[in-house]
Each structure stands twice: as C-alpha cells, then as structure tokens.
Amino acid sequence: MGYFNSFSDFLNMGGHALYVWLSYAITLVLFLYNLLSLWLKKRAFFTQAKRQLKREQRLS
Amino acid sequence: MNFLLATIRRELLLAFRNRSEIINPLAFFVIVIALFPLAVSPEASVLANIAPGILWVAALLATLLSLESLFKQDFEDGSLEQIMVSPQSLLLLSIGKVISHWLISGFLLALLSPLLGIMLFLPPIAIGALVSSLLLGTPTLSLIGAIGAGLTVGLRKGGMLISLLVLPLYMPVLIFGAGTVQAGVMGLPIGGYLAILGAMLVLSLMLAPFAIAAALRLSIRG
Amino acid sequence: MKITMPRWFYQLASPKWCYDILGMLSPWLGLAALILLSVGVVWGLVFAPPDYQQGNSYRIIYIHVPSAILAQSCFMLMAVAGAIGMIWKMKVAHIVAKSAAPIGASMTIIALSTGAIWGKPTWGAWWVWDARLTSMLILFFLYIGIIALYSAFENKASGDQAAAILSLVGIVNIPIIKYSVEWWNTLHQPASFTLTKKPAMPPEMWLPLLVMVLGYYCFFAFVLIGRTRIELLEREQKSGWVSAIINEAR
C-alpha cells in the first residue's frame, strides 16, 4: 500500500499520527460544515416560502 | 478650498466649545499607559523594553475611541444630508473632517507622547523617533478609521463594529510606527521607517477620501 | 463614459438566468470536487513519498496549501464582485460576494489551524508568529469584519454596498499587510524557515497537491453556487419565477 508497509504503519504516520490526523479531521469537519449550512439554508428558505405562500392563498 | 477650510474651522470650533471631545482621548491615552506599569512591572528595564509598543498601541486605541463620534452628530441632525444635496462635494467634507479629527486626536497625542515616554523610561534619544512616527502615522489612522466611521454611522450600535472593521487595517501602521521607535531606542537611523510611514500616509490620502465619501453616501441613503 | 460589455455580461444581471445557469453547472462541479478531493487525499496520504526532512508530517501540505490559496482567491473574488456590483449596480454580483464571505472565512480557519498543527512537529510549538501565519490571521480578521458588516445592516442593499467598499479597501491593504508582516517577521525572528519553501519538490509530491488545489476550487465553486442560488431566491421571492420554483418544490 503506497509508501507504507501495513495499515497500522499508515495510521501511525511515522510517529506524526496526532498532527496529520488532527488536521485532516479539522478540514473534514469544516468541509462538512459548509455543506451542512448550505443544506440548512436551503431548507429554511423553502419552509419559510411555502408557509408564506399558503398564508397568501388563504387570504385571497 | 473654501469649503474645506470652513469645514475644518467649524469642526475645531465645535471641539473647543465642547472640551471633553479634546480631553477624553488624551485622558484615555494617559490612563492606558498608566495601566502597564501596574500590570507588568514598575521596573525601568522592563518598561523601557516594551515602551515603544505600549505607546503606539495606546495611541492607536485613543484614535479609535474618538472615531465613533466623527460623523454621528452631523448624521443625526441631518447636516450630512444637507451637504449631500448641496453642490458642495462630499469628498472635501470627508477630507476636512479627517484633518480636524487628526488635529484634535493624533496631533495632540503626539505632542503629549514625550511626557509619557519619559514615564515609561524610554531612552531620551528615542523621543524624537516617537514624536515623528506618531506625527506621520496617526493621520493614516484617522483616514482609515474615517472609512469605518462612515460605514457604520447609520447603525445604532456602530462602536464595536468600527474596531472590528478598522483594527486589521491598522496593523501595518502599528508595525512600522512601533518599529520606528524601536530603531530609535537602538540608535539606528529612522529615515527609512519614516519614509514608509509617509508612503502609507500618501497612499491613504489619495484613496481613503473616495472610500469615505462612498461610505457616507450609502449611509445617508440608508 | 459608457463601457460596452459582451452580451453574456448583461445576462448575468438577470437573476432568473443566473439561477438556471448556475443550477446546470452545480452538479458537475460537485462531482468534480468529490472525485478530485478523494483522488488527491488518497494520493497525498498513501502514495506520495515521505519528505526526507519532515517525514510524514509534511502530508498536511495537501490540505493546508490549497486552503491558504482559496482563502486569498476568495477575498479577491469578493472585491472584484463588489466592484462589479458597485459600478454596474448588479445585484447578482453583490449576492455572489456575500455568499463567498463565510466560505472564505472557513478556508482561512482551515489554513490557520492546519498551519498551527503542522508547526508543532516542525517548529516545536503550536503557534509561531511566522509571517505567513500572521498575515493569514489578519486576513481572518478582515473576513470577520466583512461578515459582521453584512449582518449589521437591516437593509440588504446598504449592507452589500458597505461590504463591497470594505472589501475593496481590504484588497488594497492586503499587499501592504503582507509586506509589513514579512518585514516585521524578519526583524524579530532572523532564522525561521517557512513551511512550504522547499528545494524543488519532486513531481510525485506536487502532482497530488495540484489535484487537491483543483478539488478545493471545485468544492468552493459548488458551495458558492449553492449559497448564491438560495440567496437569489430569497431576494426575488416576490417575483413570479420564484413562486413557480417554490410550488414545484412542494
């Protein structure tokens, strides 16, 4: 597997496991946060818009 | 040109009528400086070491403090709106405002600074560097700060926001201003530092008035 | 003075046209981001050779450098979009700038935190006042200011213009900040070696980096388009085409 002899070797990252995996984890979290906030924004808009549309239909 | 002079004259007159506008930033400057010996150490060697940084940070904060009121009064009583619809240019008004702001904040701070430098055991050879760096650096602070003041003048809670907007932009001036004093302490030539501070002043003098005028225009239109 | 621009430029000003075109682009960018990022991460973590000096800790480069590039490109994009919005009174440009701000801020957070973590095995400290890290920190402050300015205005159009002015002022300042921080850094720390300056990286190291940079750009564009489209809907809620979309979504 690439430049590592075994999977545990890969996880160990030559003794730098903490640093490498911590920074990859932070990056992953922020990427997911971007996607999540996009999705929440979309959902918030559509629920709000539908509610308003219904109210307008009831009034007219 | 007449309009510019009239603006400066009006601003200075207003400031002299209401003394606290002049005294408050100076008092703030002195009090902040007095906090450091209490917090860090009263020892001369320690204080002399950090004096350039303290003096510059305190001057920067004192300028920042007086920014919020820069356009506030004129915005609230409608004179800004009057000037915008009148044939007078908003550009000249902003330049005049900045000049008078600097005269009552940065300029006076620079005059007061030797006294505080001595209180912080700044070596006497560095006093010249301190005054000249403040004289050249604080106008840039007033110019950049006026952009932030113009952007936030229409908001109810603009004070905190100004610092948030303006402080990152102040950092180059702080670096070179404190650097000048540090070089003065070490007895190095300070001409180069002053030249850079001067260059920043010229650049902001050319560009900032347009940004201030644009900011005021959008705040008035609201 | 009247500057005439090509036709597509004026079509950009139409919210509906933008919404449709961006909607067509969006899935392809998402797919490209997914592929490029997965290839880049596996390549960088598994197949790229370790660095002769830093060992395996250098593998942080594959997420650190692209985020730093993106953080700066994003600010540039905001300033350009803000200028277009101010000059041609184009609402869509302001919306793009507004949608980009939080993504750019999160890229800056990634660059700062991975840089700090990388500093620990390299310099022996979690935070070093290195020139690049410091100017990235100041960039982060600028992003915070712009985001705060957007939310301070109740009138969205005023907030857009205020943020456009601030990002233009910021873009003039960024080179000055960079230069002064670099100068300040050499004054205070004479012997520091930077994170990324290396004697000519071999291709098996920089190729995955290139893939990652492209992947980051695609991801950025994907999220930016998504945010822009929703913001377009929010601002055009009164118009007919948006009502049609809302009815369809039911």
PDB file of C-alpha atoms in Angstrom, chain A residues 5-55:
ATOM      1  CA  ASN A   5       4.252  -1.373   4.851  1.00  0.00           C
ATOM      2  CA  SER A   6       0.993  -2.030   6.680  1.00  0.00           C
ATOM      3  CA  PHE A   7      -2.259  -0.365   7.621  1.00  0.00           C
ATOM      4  CA  SER A   8      -1.112   0.305  11.189  1.00  0.00           C
ATOM      5  CA  ASP A   9       2.026   1.838   9.733  1.00  0.00           C
ATOM      6  CA  PHE A  10      -0.230   4.112   7.702  1.00  0.00           C
ATOM      7  CA  LEU A  11      -2.265   5.084  10.749  1.00  0.00           C
ATOM      8  CA  ASN A  12       0.909   5.798  12.681  1.00  0.00           C
ATOM      9  CA  MET A  13       2.206   8.254  10.035  1.00  0.00           C
ATOM     10  CA  GLY A  14       5.798   7.765  11.129  1.00  0.00           C
ATOM     11  CA  GLY A  15       5.050   8.975  14.656  1.00  0.00           C
ATOM     12  CA  HIS A  16       3.200  12.067  13.441  1.00  0.00           C
ATOM     13  CA  ALA A  17      -0.245  10.486  13.638  1.00  0.00           C
ATOM     14  CA  LEU A  18      -1.697  13.096  16.022  1.00  0.00           C
ATOM     15  CA  TYR A  19      -0.750  16.061  13.833  1.00  0.00           C
ATOM     16  CA  VAL A  20      -1.663  14.580  10.475  1.00  0.00           C
ATOM     17  CA  TRP A  21      -4.981  13.080  11.523  1.00  0.00           C
ATOM     18  CA  LEU A  22      -5.972  16.063  13.660  1.00  0.00           C
ATOM     19  CA  SER A  23      -5.510  18.483  10.779  1.00  0.00           C
ATOM     20  CA  TYR A  24      -7.310  16.206   8.318  1.00  0.00           C
ATOM     21  CA  ALA A  25     -10.164  15.858  10.819  1.00  0.00           C
ATOM     22  CA  ILE A  26     -10.485  19.626  11.256  1.00  0.00           C
ATOM     23  CA  THR A  27     -10.530  20.075   7.500  1.00  0.00           C
ATOM     24  CA  LEU A  28     -13.172  17.388   7.087  1.00  0.00           C
ATOM     25  CA  VAL A  29     -15.334  18.954   9.791  1.00  0.00           C
ATOM     26  CA  LEU A  30     -15.174  22.387   8.158  1.00  0.00           C
ATOM     27  CA  PHE A  31     -15.937  20.965   4.712  1.00  0.00           C
ATOM     28  CA  LEU A  32     -18.945  19.134   6.116  1.00  0.00           C
ATOM     29  CA  TYR A  33     -19.993  22.269   7.973  1.00  0.00           C
ATOM     30  CA  ASN A  34     -20.019  24.178   4.688  1.00  0.00           C
ATOM     31  CA  LEU A  35     -22.245  21.545   3.085  1.00  0.00           C
ATOM     32  CA  LEU A  36     -24.494  21.354   6.140  1.00  0.00           C
ATOM     33  CA  SER A  37     -25.004  25.108   6.362  1.00  0.00           C
ATOM     34  CA  LEU A  38     -25.815  25.176   2.652  1.00  0.00           C
ATOM     35  CA  TRP A  39     -28.435  22.475   3.168  1.00  0.00           C
ATOM     36  CA  LEU A  40     -29.896  24.185   6.253  1.00  0.00           C
ATOM     37  CA  LYS A  41     -30.099  27.495   4.397  1.00  0.00           C
ATOM     38  CA  LYS A  42     -31.943  25.832   1.551  1.00  0.00           C
ATOM     39  CA  ARG A  43     -34.370  24.061   3.866  1.00  0.00           C
ATOM     40  CA  ALA A  44     -35.024  27.202   5.911  1.00  0.00           C
ATOM     41  CA  PHE A  45     -35.848  29.142   2.768  1.00  0.00           C
ATOM     42  CA  PHE A  46     -38.259  26.596   1.371  1.00  0.00           C
ATOM     43  CA  THR A  47     -40.178  26.038   4.622  1.00  0.00           C
ATOM     44  CA  GLN A  48     -40.500  29.785   5.090  1.00  0.00           C
ATOM     45  CA  ALA A  49     -41.528  30.383   1.481  1.00  0.00           C
ATOM     46  CA  LYS A  50     -44.117  27.600   1.500  1.00  0.00           C
ATOM     47  CA  ARG A  51     -45.639  28.878   4.704  1.00  0.00           C
ATOM     48  CA  GLN A  52     -45.924  32.352   3.248  1.00  0.00           C
ATOM     49  CA  LEU A  53     -47.430  31.033   0.028  1.00  0.00           C
ATOM     50  CA  LYS A  54     -50.089  29.141   1.987  1.00  0.00           C
ATOM     51  CA  ARG A  55     -50.921  32.220   4.026  1.00  0.00           C
TER      52      ARG A  55
END
